[in-house]
């Protein structure tokens, strides 16, 4: 495997460990050679058992890698890891760092500028799909960075992910992930609101969860409306105007009924009220209509 892409992986937590394990299982067929490091000994031992090599620190890991994947908890930890990388003897041109952690919007550009001083390339490559997707290689990875840096990390990302999106220049991957997670957690908040309403109505909220998962698998959930390539106003008579007008009519009717039920039961449903007031304009209808 002398011509294999040498991959280093830092951060073997809930998602990082199954990501690294996926690389370990596939390294021979994918032309990779994996080494790992974490401050916790147990996950490192698990990865060694799976076929990875253990590094004695971030610096030595980086110096022996062509691609270094970083999956730690927050901005400060990412900066700390990169600091060790750039301080290590032997780090330089030829290394590309892929930051998989979700960081602040301005952080990737800051890190890229620091890395460039040593001739190191860097991409922001946050992931979506959780531990399950990490274990099966079905993650989505959203990448920000130069074309050359993206090309350098692509062989690794193709093992980790089923969907790889080069979102644009440095920072674009992070902005992409934040937009995706805005919807994710807003939907979670709406789900808790629906649970409170169902519980107040004397319903089995676990059964409600079963129904939601079943029907979202059929309809696509919130992603079902996300096929347009613009948020501009809808043109009357167009395909999307007609389609979304049907969606809007059904939504307004059902939201009105749900809000009325909540009022009857004394349940506060702010997300429902926001949806009732904002869905039409969000879909692209610019004229108010009750």
PDB file of N, CA and C in Angstrom, residues 57-148:
ATOM      1  N   UNK A  57       0.233  11.057  18.904  1.00  0.00           N
ATOM      2  CA  UNK A  57      -0.173  12.444  19.111  1.00  0.00           C
ATOM      3  C   UNK A  57      -0.655  13.065  17.816  1.00  0.00           C
ATOM      4  N   UNK A  58      -1.251  14.256  17.933  1.00  0.00           N
ATOM      5  CA  UNK A  58      -1.775  14.939  16.751  1.00  0.00           C
ATOM      6  C   UNK A  58      -0.660  15.309  15.793  1.00  0.00           C
ATOM      7  N   UNK A  59       0.454  15.772  16.341  1.00  0.00           N
ATOM      8  CA  UNK A  59       1.544  16.221  15.483  1.00  0.00           C
ATOM      9  C   UNK A  59       2.111  15.117  14.625  1.00  0.00           C
ATOM     10  N   UNK A  60       2.420  13.982  15.239  1.00  0.00           N
ATOM     11  CA  UNK A  60       2.981  12.869  14.463  1.00  0.00           C
ATOM     12  C   UNK A  60       1.946  12.319  13.486  1.00  0.00           C
ATOM     13  N   UNK A  61       0.674  12.345  13.883  1.00  0.00           N
ATOM     14  CA  UNK A  61      -0.385  11.886  12.982  1.00  0.00           C
ATOM     15  C   UNK A  61      -0.429  12.760  11.732  1.00  0.00           C
ATOM     16  N   UNK A  62      -0.388  14.079  11.942  1.00  0.00           N
ATOM     17  CA  UNK A  62      -0.448  15.009  10.813  1.00  0.00           C
ATOM     18  C   UNK A  62       0.767  14.871   9.914  1.00  0.00           C
ATOM     19  N   UNK A  63       1.944  14.726  10.519  1.00  0.00           N
ATOM     20  CA  UNK A  63       3.175  14.638   9.733  1.00  0.00           C
ATOM     21  C   UNK A  63       3.194  13.395   8.847  1.00  0.00           C
ATOM     22  N   UNK A  64       2.441  12.354   9.233  1.00  0.00           N
ATOM     23  CA  UNK A  64       2.415  11.141   8.441  1.00  0.00           C
ATOM     24  C   UNK A  64       1.145  10.967   7.621  1.00  0.00           C
ATOM     25  N   UNK A  65       0.426  12.061   7.398  1.00  0.00           N
ATOM     26  CA  UNK A  65      -0.851  11.964   6.690  1.00  0.00           C
ATOM     27  C   UNK A  65      -0.869  12.818   5.433  1.00  0.00           C
ATOM     28  N   UNK A  66      -1.625  12.365   4.457  1.00  0.00           N
ATOM     29  CA  UNK A  66      -1.943  13.176   3.289  1.00  0.00           C
ATOM     30  C   UNK A  66      -3.254  13.938   3.517  1.00  0.00           C
ATOM     31  N   UNK A  67      -4.198  13.270   4.193  1.00  0.00           N
ATOM     32  CA  UNK A  67      -5.478  13.875   4.552  1.00  0.00           C
ATOM     33  C   UNK A  67      -5.679  13.661   6.045  1.00  0.00           C
ATOM     34  N   UNK A  68      -5.994  14.726   6.751  1.00  0.00           N
ATOM     35  CA  UNK A  68      -6.246  14.635   8.189  1.00  0.00           C
ATOM     36  C   UNK A  68      -7.695  15.032   8.455  1.00  0.00           C
ATOM     37  N   UNK A  69      -8.488  14.084   8.955  1.00  0.00           N
ATOM     38  CA  UNK A  69      -9.888  14.336   9.300  1.00  0.00           C
ATOM     39  C   UNK A  69      -9.975  14.728  10.765  1.00  0.00           C
ATOM     40  N   UNK A  70     -10.687  15.805  11.040  1.00  0.00           N
ATOM     41  CA  UNK A  70     -10.820  16.316  12.401  1.00  0.00           C
ATOM     42  C   UNK A  70     -12.291  16.330  12.780  1.00  0.00           C
ATOM     43  N   UNK A  71     -12.648  15.537  13.814  1.00  0.00           N
ATOM     44  CA  UNK A  71     -14.033  15.454  14.259  1.00  0.00           C
ATOM     45  C   UNK A  71     -14.070  15.594  15.785  1.00  0.00           C
ATOM     46  N   UNK A  72     -13.830  16.827  16.232  1.00  0.00           N
ATOM     47  CA  UNK A  72     -13.869  17.119  17.660  1.00  0.00           C
ATOM     48  C   UNK A  72     -15.105  17.954  17.966  1.00  0.00           C
ATOM     49  N   UNK A  73     -15.235  18.423  19.211  1.00  0.00           N
ATOM     50  CA  UNK A  73     -16.532  18.918  19.669  1.00  0.00           C
ATOM     51  C   UNK A  73     -16.876  20.357  19.308  1.00  0.00           C
ATOM     52  N   UNK A  74     -15.894  21.244  19.262  1.00  0.00           N
ATOM     53  CA  UNK A  74     -16.230  22.661  19.117  1.00  0.00           C
ATOM     54  C   UNK A  74     -15.075  23.435  18.493  1.00  0.00           C
ATOM     55  N   UNK A  75     -15.311  24.742  18.302  1.00  0.00           N
ATOM     56  CA  UNK A  75     -14.320  25.604  17.650  1.00  0.00           C
ATOM     57  C   UNK A  75     -12.983  25.606  18.386  1.00  0.00           C
ATOM     58  N   UNK A  76     -13.028  25.703  19.714  1.00  0.00           N
ATOM     59  CA  UNK A  76     -11.782  25.770  20.482  1.00  0.00           C
ATOM     60  C   UNK A  76     -10.969  24.492  20.300  1.00  0.00           C
ATOM     61  N   UNK A  77     -11.641  23.343  20.288  1.00  0.00           N
ATOM     62  CA  UNK A  77     -10.917  22.091  20.104  1.00  0.00           C
ATOM     63  C   UNK A  77     -10.356  21.974  18.688  1.00  0.00           C
ATOM     64  N   UNK A  78     -11.104  22.454  17.693  1.00  0.00           N
ATOM     65  CA  UNK A  78     -10.588  22.447  16.324  1.00  0.00           C
ATOM     66  C   UNK A  78      -9.344  23.320  16.235  1.00  0.00           C
ATOM     67  N   UNK A  79      -9.402  24.516  16.824  1.00  0.00           N
ATOM     68  CA  UNK A  79      -8.225  25.405  16.798  1.00  0.00           C
ATOM     69  C   UNK A  79      -7.037  24.765  17.500  1.00  0.00           C
ATOM     70  N   UNK A  80      -7.300  24.089  18.617  1.00  0.00           N
ATOM     71  CA  UNK A  80      -6.219  23.436  19.344  1.00  0.00           C
ATOM     72  C   UNK A  80      -5.579  22.339  18.502  1.00  0.00           C
ATOM     73  N   UNK A  81      -6.394  21.522  17.846  1.00  0.00           N
ATOM     74  CA  UNK A  81      -5.869  20.468  16.986  1.00  0.00           C
ATOM     75  C   UNK A  81      -5.055  21.062  15.850  1.00  0.00           C
ATOM     76  N   UNK A  82      -5.597  22.089  15.198  1.00  0.00           N
ATOM     77  CA  UNK A  82      -4.865  22.687  14.076  1.00  0.00           C
ATOM     78  C   UNK A  82      -3.557  23.309  14.555  1.00  0.00           C
ATOM     79  N   UNK A  83      -3.575  23.893  15.747  1.00  0.00           N
ATOM     80  CA  UNK A  83      -2.332  24.444  16.287  1.00  0.00           C
ATOM     81  C   UNK A  83      -1.261  23.383  16.428  1.00  0.00           C
ATOM     82  N   UNK A  84      -1.642  22.213  16.930  1.00  0.00           N
ATOM     83  CA  UNK A  84      -0.678  21.117  17.055  1.00  0.00           C
ATOM     84  C   UNK A  84      -0.217  20.627  15.690  1.00  0.00           C
ATOM     85  N   UNK A  85      -1.136  20.604  14.748  1.00  0.00           N
ATOM     86  CA  UNK A  85      -0.792  20.180  13.388  1.00  0.00           C
ATOM     87  C   UNK A  85       0.263  21.095  12.794  1.00  0.00           C
ATOM     88  N   UNK A  86       0.033  22.386  12.899  1.00  0.00           N
ATOM     89  CA  UNK A  86       0.920  23.352  12.248  1.00  0.00           C
ATOM     90  C   UNK A  86       2.247  23.509  12.976  1.00  0.00           C
ATOM     91  N   UNK A  87       2.275  23.127  14.252  1.00  0.00           N
ATOM     92  CA  UNK A  87       3.521  23.214  15.019  1.00  0.00           C
ATOM     93  C   UNK A  87       4.399  21.975  14.838  1.00  0.00           C
ATOM     94  N   UNK A  88       3.824  20.936  14.276  1.00  0.00           N
ATOM     95  CA  UNK A  88       4.551  19.668  14.184  1.00  0.00           C
ATOM     96  C   UNK A  88       5.633  19.715  13.118  1.00  0.00           C
ATOM     97  N   UNK A  89       6.778  19.154  13.450  1.00  0.00           N
ATOM     98  CA  UNK A  89       7.868  19.058  12.470  1.00  0.00           C
ATOM     99  C   UNK A  89       7.443  18.065  11.388  1.00  0.00           C
ATOM    100  N   UNK A  90       7.615  18.440  10.145  1.00  0.00           N
ATOM    101  CA  UNK A  90       7.257  17.569   9.046  1.00  0.00           C
ATOM    102  C   UNK A  90       5.915  17.887   8.428  1.00  0.00           C
ATOM    103  N   UNK A  91       5.115  18.739   9.098  1.00  0.00           N
ATOM    104  CA  UNK A  91       3.848  19.157   8.503  1.00  0.00           C
ATOM    105  C   UNK A  91       4.114  20.216   7.452  1.00  0.00           C
ATOM    106  N   UNK A  92       3.442  20.107   6.324  1.00  0.00           N
ATOM    107  CA  UNK A  92       3.628  21.117   5.297  1.00  0.00           C
ATOM    108  C   UNK A  92       2.868  20.781   4.049  1.00  0.00           C
ATOM    109  N   UNK A  93       3.376  21.240   2.932  1.00  0.00           N
ATOM    110  CA  UNK A  93       2.714  21.022   1.653  1.00  0.00           C
ATOM    111  C   UNK A  93       2.464  19.532   1.449  1.00  0.00           C
ATOM    112  N   UNK A  94       1.308  19.237   0.905  1.00  0.00           N
ATOM    113  CA  UNK A  94       0.919  17.858   0.708  1.00  0.00           C
ATOM    114  C   UNK A  94      -0.151  17.406   1.675  1.00  0.00           C
ATOM    115  N   UNK A  95      -0.325  18.131   2.796  1.00  0.00           N
ATOM    116  CA  UNK A  95      -1.353  17.789   3.768  1.00  0.00           C
ATOM    117  C   UNK A  95      -2.608  18.614   3.502  1.00  0.00           C
ATOM    118  N   UNK A  96      -3.757  17.946   3.553  1.00  0.00           N
ATOM    119  CA  UNK A  96      -5.048  18.625   3.486  1.00  0.00           C
ATOM    120  C   UNK A  96      -5.848  18.228   4.717  1.00  0.00           C
ATOM    121  N   UNK A  97      -6.322  19.238   5.440  1.00  0.00           N
ATOM    122  CA  UNK A  97      -7.107  19.020   6.660  1.00  0.00           C
ATOM    123  C   UNK A  97      -8.583  19.159   6.325  1.00  0.00           C
ATOM    124  N   UNK A  98      -9.376  18.182   6.741  1.00  0.00           N
ATOM    125  CA  UNK A  98     -10.826  18.232   6.573  1.00  0.00           C
ATOM    126  C   UNK A  98     -11.459  18.383   7.954  1.00  0.00           C
ATOM    127  N   UNK A  99     -12.063  19.532   8.187  1.00  0.00           N
ATOM    128  CA  UNK A  99     -12.711  19.794   9.473  1.00  0.00           C
ATOM    129  C   UNK A  99     -14.167  19.340   9.381  1.00  0.00           C
ATOM    130  N   UNK A 100     -14.479  18.231  10.035  1.00  0.00           N
ATOM    131  CA  UNK A 100     -15.832  17.694  10.001  1.00  0.00           C
ATOM    132  C   UNK A 100     -16.710  18.261  11.111  1.00  0.00           C
ATOM    133  N   UNK A 101     -16.112  18.882  12.102  1.00  0.00           N
ATOM    134  CA  UNK A 101     -16.883  19.488  13.181  1.00  0.00           C
ATOM    135  C   UNK A 101     -17.720  20.637  12.638  1.00  0.00           C
ATOM    136  N   UNK A 102     -18.877  20.859  13.250  1.00  0.00           N
ATOM    137  CA  UNK A 102     -19.686  22.019  12.891  1.00  0.00           C
ATOM    138  C   UNK A 102     -19.222  23.203  13.726  1.00  0.00           C
ATOM    139  N   UNK A 103     -18.718  24.231  13.055  1.00  0.00           N
ATOM    140  CA  UNK A 103     -18.103  25.372  13.728  1.00  0.00           C
ATOM    141  C   UNK A 103     -18.851  26.650  13.368  1.00  0.00           C
ATOM    142  N   UNK A 104     -18.390  27.761  13.921  1.00  0.00           N
ATOM    143  CA  UNK A 104     -18.999  29.054  13.631  1.00  0.00           C
ATOM    144  C   UNK A 104     -18.736  29.439  12.174  1.00  0.00           C
ATOM    145  N   UNK A 105     -19.612  30.258  11.576  1.00  0.00           N
ATOM    146  CA  UNK A 105     -19.476  30.572  10.151  1.00  0.00           C
ATOM    147  C   UNK A 105     -18.130  31.176   9.750  1.00  0.00           C
ATOM    148  N   UNK A 106     -17.526  31.966  10.633  1.00  0.00           N
ATOM    149  CA  UNK A 106     -16.272  32.631  10.277  1.00  0.00           C
ATOM    150  C   UNK A 106     -15.046  31.764  10.530  1.00  0.00           C
ATOM    151  N   UNK A 107     -15.198  30.684  11.261  1.00  0.00           N
ATOM    152  CA  UNK A 107     -14.036  29.886  11.668  1.00  0.00           C
ATOM    153  C   UNK A 107     -13.297  29.234  10.504  1.00  0.00           C
ATOM    154  N   UNK A 108     -13.961  28.642   9.503  1.00  0.00           N
ATOM    155  CA  UNK A 108     -13.201  27.975   8.443  1.00  0.00           C
ATOM    156  C   UNK A 108     -12.220  28.879   7.715  1.00  0.00           C
ATOM    157  N   UNK A 109     -12.635  30.101   7.375  1.00  0.00           N
ATOM    158  CA  UNK A 109     -11.733  31.016   6.675  1.00  0.00           C
ATOM    159  C   UNK A 109     -10.539  31.377   7.550  1.00  0.00           C
ATOM    160  N   UNK A 110     -10.790  31.552   8.837  1.00  0.00           N
ATOM    161  CA  UNK A 110      -9.703  31.846   9.786  1.00  0.00           C
ATOM    162  C   UNK A 110      -8.705  30.695   9.823  1.00  0.00           C
ATOM    163  N   UNK A 111      -9.219  29.467   9.888  1.00  0.00           N
ATOM    164  CA  UNK A 111      -8.349  28.297   9.952  1.00  0.00           C
ATOM    165  C   UNK A 111      -7.603  28.080   8.644  1.00  0.00           C
ATOM    166  N   UNK A 112      -8.282  28.319   7.521  1.00  0.00           N
ATOM    167  CA  UNK A 112      -7.630  28.157   6.225  1.00  0.00           C
ATOM    168  C   UNK A 112      -6.444  29.109   6.101  1.00  0.00           C
ATOM    169  N   UNK A 113      -6.618  30.347   6.567  1.00  0.00           N
ATOM    170  CA  UNK A 113      -5.524  31.330   6.485  1.00  0.00           C
ATOM    171  C   UNK A 113      -4.340  30.893   7.342  1.00  0.00           C
ATOM    172  N   UNK A 114      -4.612  30.348   8.522  1.00  0.00           N
ATOM    173  CA  UNK A 114      -3.531  29.858   9.376  1.00  0.00           C
ATOM    174  C   UNK A 114      -2.810  28.683   8.724  1.00  0.00           C
ATOM    175  N   UNK A 115      -3.576  27.761   8.167  1.00  0.00           N
ATOM    176  CA  UNK A 115      -2.985  26.580   7.546  1.00  0.00           C
ATOM    177  C   UNK A 115      -2.131  26.946   6.342  1.00  0.00           C
ATOM    178  N   UNK A 116      -2.580  27.920   5.580  1.00  0.00           N
ATOM    179  CA  UNK A 116      -1.872  28.310   4.358  1.00  0.00           C
ATOM    180  C   UNK A 116      -0.449  28.796   4.641  1.00  0.00           C
ATOM    181  N   UNK A 117      -0.215  29.316   5.823  1.00  0.00           N
ATOM    182  CA  UNK A 117       1.127  29.794   6.175  1.00  0.00           C
ATOM    183  C   UNK A 117       2.151  28.671   6.186  1.00  0.00           C
ATOM    184  N   UNK A 118       1.667  27.437   6.388  1.00  0.00           N
ATOM    185  CA  UNK A 118       2.569  26.283   6.343  1.00  0.00           C
ATOM    186  C   UNK A 118       2.390  25.483   5.071  1.00  0.00           C
ATOM    187  N   UNK A 119       1.635  26.010   4.112  1.00  0.00           N
ATOM    188  CA  UNK A 119       1.405  25.296   2.877  1.00  0.00           C
ATOM    189  C   UNK A 119       0.402  24.165   3.001  1.00  0.00           C
ATOM    190  N   UNK A 120      -0.382  24.175   4.098  1.00  0.00           N
ATOM    191  CA  UNK A 120      -1.383  23.139   4.345  1.00  0.00           C
ATOM    192  C   UNK A 120      -2.727  23.611   3.801  1.00  0.00           C
ATOM    193  N   UNK A 121      -3.417  22.741   3.070  1.00  0.00           N
ATOM    194  CA  UNK A 121      -4.754  23.056   2.583  1.00  0.00           C
ATOM    195  C   UNK A 121      -5.790  22.648   3.627  1.00  0.00           C
ATOM    196  N   UNK A 122      -6.942  23.310   3.590  1.00  0.00           N
ATOM    197  CA  UNK A 122      -7.981  23.020   4.574  1.00  0.00           C
ATOM    198  C   UNK A 122      -9.351  23.182   3.938  1.00  0.00           C
ATOM    199  N   UNK A 123     -10.246  22.270   4.262  1.00  0.00           N
ATOM    200  CA  UNK A 123     -11.645  22.390   3.859  1.00  0.00           C
ATOM    201  C   UNK A 123     -12.513  22.270   5.096  1.00  0.00           C
ATOM    202  N   UNK A 124     -13.662  22.927   5.067  1.00  0.00           N
ATOM    203  CA  UNK A 124     -14.680  22.647   6.079  1.00  0.00           C
ATOM    204  C   UNK A 124     -15.627  21.636   5.460  1.00  0.00           C
ATOM    205  N   UNK A 125     -15.830  20.520   6.171  1.00  0.00           N
ATOM    206  CA  UNK A 125     -16.589  19.399   5.612  1.00  0.00           C
ATOM    207  C   UNK A 125     -17.506  18.793   6.667  1.00  0.00           C
ATOM    208  N   UNK A 126     -18.434  19.586   7.220  1.00  0.00           N
ATOM    209  CA  UNK A 126     -19.350  19.042   8.222  1.00  0.00           C
ATOM    210  C   UNK A 126     -20.225  17.952   7.626  1.00  0.00           C
ATOM    211  N   UNK A 127     -20.727  17.088   8.499  1.00  0.00           N
ATOM    212  CA  UNK A 127     -21.483  15.926   8.053  1.00  0.00           C
ATOM    213  C   UNK A 127     -22.897  15.959   8.624  1.00  0.00           C
ATOM    214  N   UNK A 128     -23.791  15.262   7.947  1.00  0.00           N
ATOM    215  CA  UNK A 128     -25.162  15.104   8.419  1.00  0.00           C
ATOM    216  C   UNK A 128     -25.569  13.655   8.212  1.00  0.00           C
ATOM    217  N   UNK A 129     -26.262  13.099   9.199  1.00  0.00           N
ATOM    218  CA  UNK A 129     -26.674  11.701   9.103  1.00  0.00           C
ATOM    219  C   UNK A 129     -26.469  10.929  10.380  1.00  0.00           C
ATOM    220  N   UNK A 130     -25.822  11.557  11.361  1.00  0.00           N
ATOM    221  CA  UNK A 130     -25.683  10.946  12.670  1.00  0.00           C
ATOM    222  C   UNK A 130     -24.796   9.725  12.704  1.00  0.00           C
ATOM    223  N   UNK A 131     -24.779   9.083  13.881  1.00  0.00           N
ATOM    224  CA  UNK A 131     -23.925   7.915  14.082  1.00  0.00           C
ATOM    225  C   UNK A 131     -24.323   6.759  13.170  1.00  0.00           C
ATOM    226  N   UNK A 132     -25.624   6.615  12.905  1.00  0.00           N
ATOM    227  CA  UNK A 132     -26.066   5.521  12.036  1.00  0.00           C
ATOM    228  C   UNK A 132     -25.524   5.695  10.625  1.00  0.00           C
ATOM    229  N   UNK A 133     -25.642   6.901  10.090  1.00  0.00           N
ATOM    230  CA  UNK A 133     -25.128   7.178   8.757  1.00  0.00           C
ATOM    231  C   UNK A 133     -23.613   7.061   8.701  1.00  0.00           C
ATOM    232  N   UNK A 134     -22.951   7.431   9.810  1.00  0.00           N
ATOM    233  CA  UNK A 134     -21.494   7.306   9.847  1.00  0.00           C
ATOM    234  C   UNK A 134     -21.074   5.855   9.770  1.00  0.00           C
ATOM    235  N   UNK A 135     -21.796   4.982  10.454  1.00  0.00           N
ATOM    236  CA  UNK A 135     -21.432   3.574  10.480  1.00  0.00           C
ATOM    237  C   UNK A 135     -21.648   2.870   9.160  1.00  0.00           C
ATOM    238  N   UNK A 136     -22.650   3.302   8.415  1.00  0.00           N
ATOM    239  CA  UNK A 136     -22.985   2.630   7.150  1.00  0.00           C
ATOM    240  C   UNK A 136     -22.398   3.327   5.928  1.00  0.00           C
ATOM    241  N   UNK A 137     -21.733   4.467   6.120  1.00  0.00           N
ATOM    242  CA  UNK A 137     -21.188   5.199   4.986  1.00  0.00           C
ATOM    243  C   UNK A 137     -22.241   5.953   4.210  1.00  0.00           C
ATOM    244  N   UNK A 138     -23.359   6.283   4.844  1.00  0.00           N
ATOM    245  CA  UNK A 138     -24.453   6.972   4.167  1.00  0.00           C
ATOM    246  C   UNK A 138     -24.590   8.430   4.587  1.00  0.00           C
ATOM    247  N   UNK A 139     -23.555   9.007   5.146  1.00  0.00           N
ATOM    248  CA  UNK A 139     -23.582  10.409   5.525  1.00  0.00           C
ATOM    249  C   UNK A 139     -23.748  11.311   4.311  1.00  0.00           C
ATOM    250  N   UNK A 140     -24.177  12.530   4.570  1.00  0.00           N
ATOM    251  CA  UNK A 140     -24.027  13.618   3.608  1.00  0.00           C
ATOM    252  C   UNK A 140     -22.891  14.497   4.117  1.00  0.00           C
ATOM    253  N   UNK A 141     -21.981  14.879   3.232  1.00  0.00           N
ATOM    254  CA  UNK A 141     -20.874  15.760   3.591  1.00  0.00           C
ATOM    255  C   UNK A 141     -20.961  17.003   2.725  1.00  0.00           C
ATOM    256  N   UNK A 142     -20.909  18.148   3.376  1.00  0.00           N
ATOM    257  CA  UNK A 142     -21.014  19.441   2.693  1.00  0.00           C
ATOM    258  C   UNK A 142     -19.659  20.142   2.803  1.00  0.00           C
ATOM    259  N   UNK A 143     -19.029  20.397   1.675  1.00  0.00           N
ATOM    260  CA  UNK A 143     -17.625  20.805   1.676  1.00  0.00           C
ATOM    261  C   UNK A 143     -17.460  22.228   1.176  1.00  0.00           C
ATOM    262  N   UNK A 144     -16.676  22.994   1.906  1.00  0.00           N
ATOM    263  CA  UNK A 144     -16.256  24.307   1.450  1.00  0.00           C
ATOM    264  C   UNK A 144     -14.751  24.334   1.292  1.00  0.00           C
ATOM    265  N   UNK A 145     -14.272  24.839   0.163  1.00  0.00           N
ATOM    266  CA  UNK A 145     -12.834  24.899  -0.040  1.00  0.00           C
ATOM    267  C   UNK A 145     -12.490  24.963  -1.516  1.00  0.00           C
ATOM    268  N   UNK A 146     -11.220  25.096  -1.810  1.00  0.00           N
ATOM    269  CA  UNK A 146     -10.769  25.199  -3.194  1.00  0.00           C
ATOM    270  C   UNK A 146     -10.987  23.886  -3.921  1.00  0.00           C
ATOM    271  N   UNK A 147     -10.958  23.956  -5.241  1.00  0.00           N
ATOM    272  CA  UNK A 147     -11.126  22.754  -6.050  1.00  0.00           C
ATOM    273  C   UNK A 147     -10.011  21.751  -5.780  1.00  0.00           C
ATOM    274  N   UNK A 148      -8.790  22.224  -5.613  1.00  0.00           N
ATOM    275  CA  UNK A 148      -7.661  21.327  -5.355  1.00  0.00           C
ATOM    276  C   UNK A 148      -7.805  20.631  -4.007  1.00  0.00           C
TER     277      UNK A 148
END
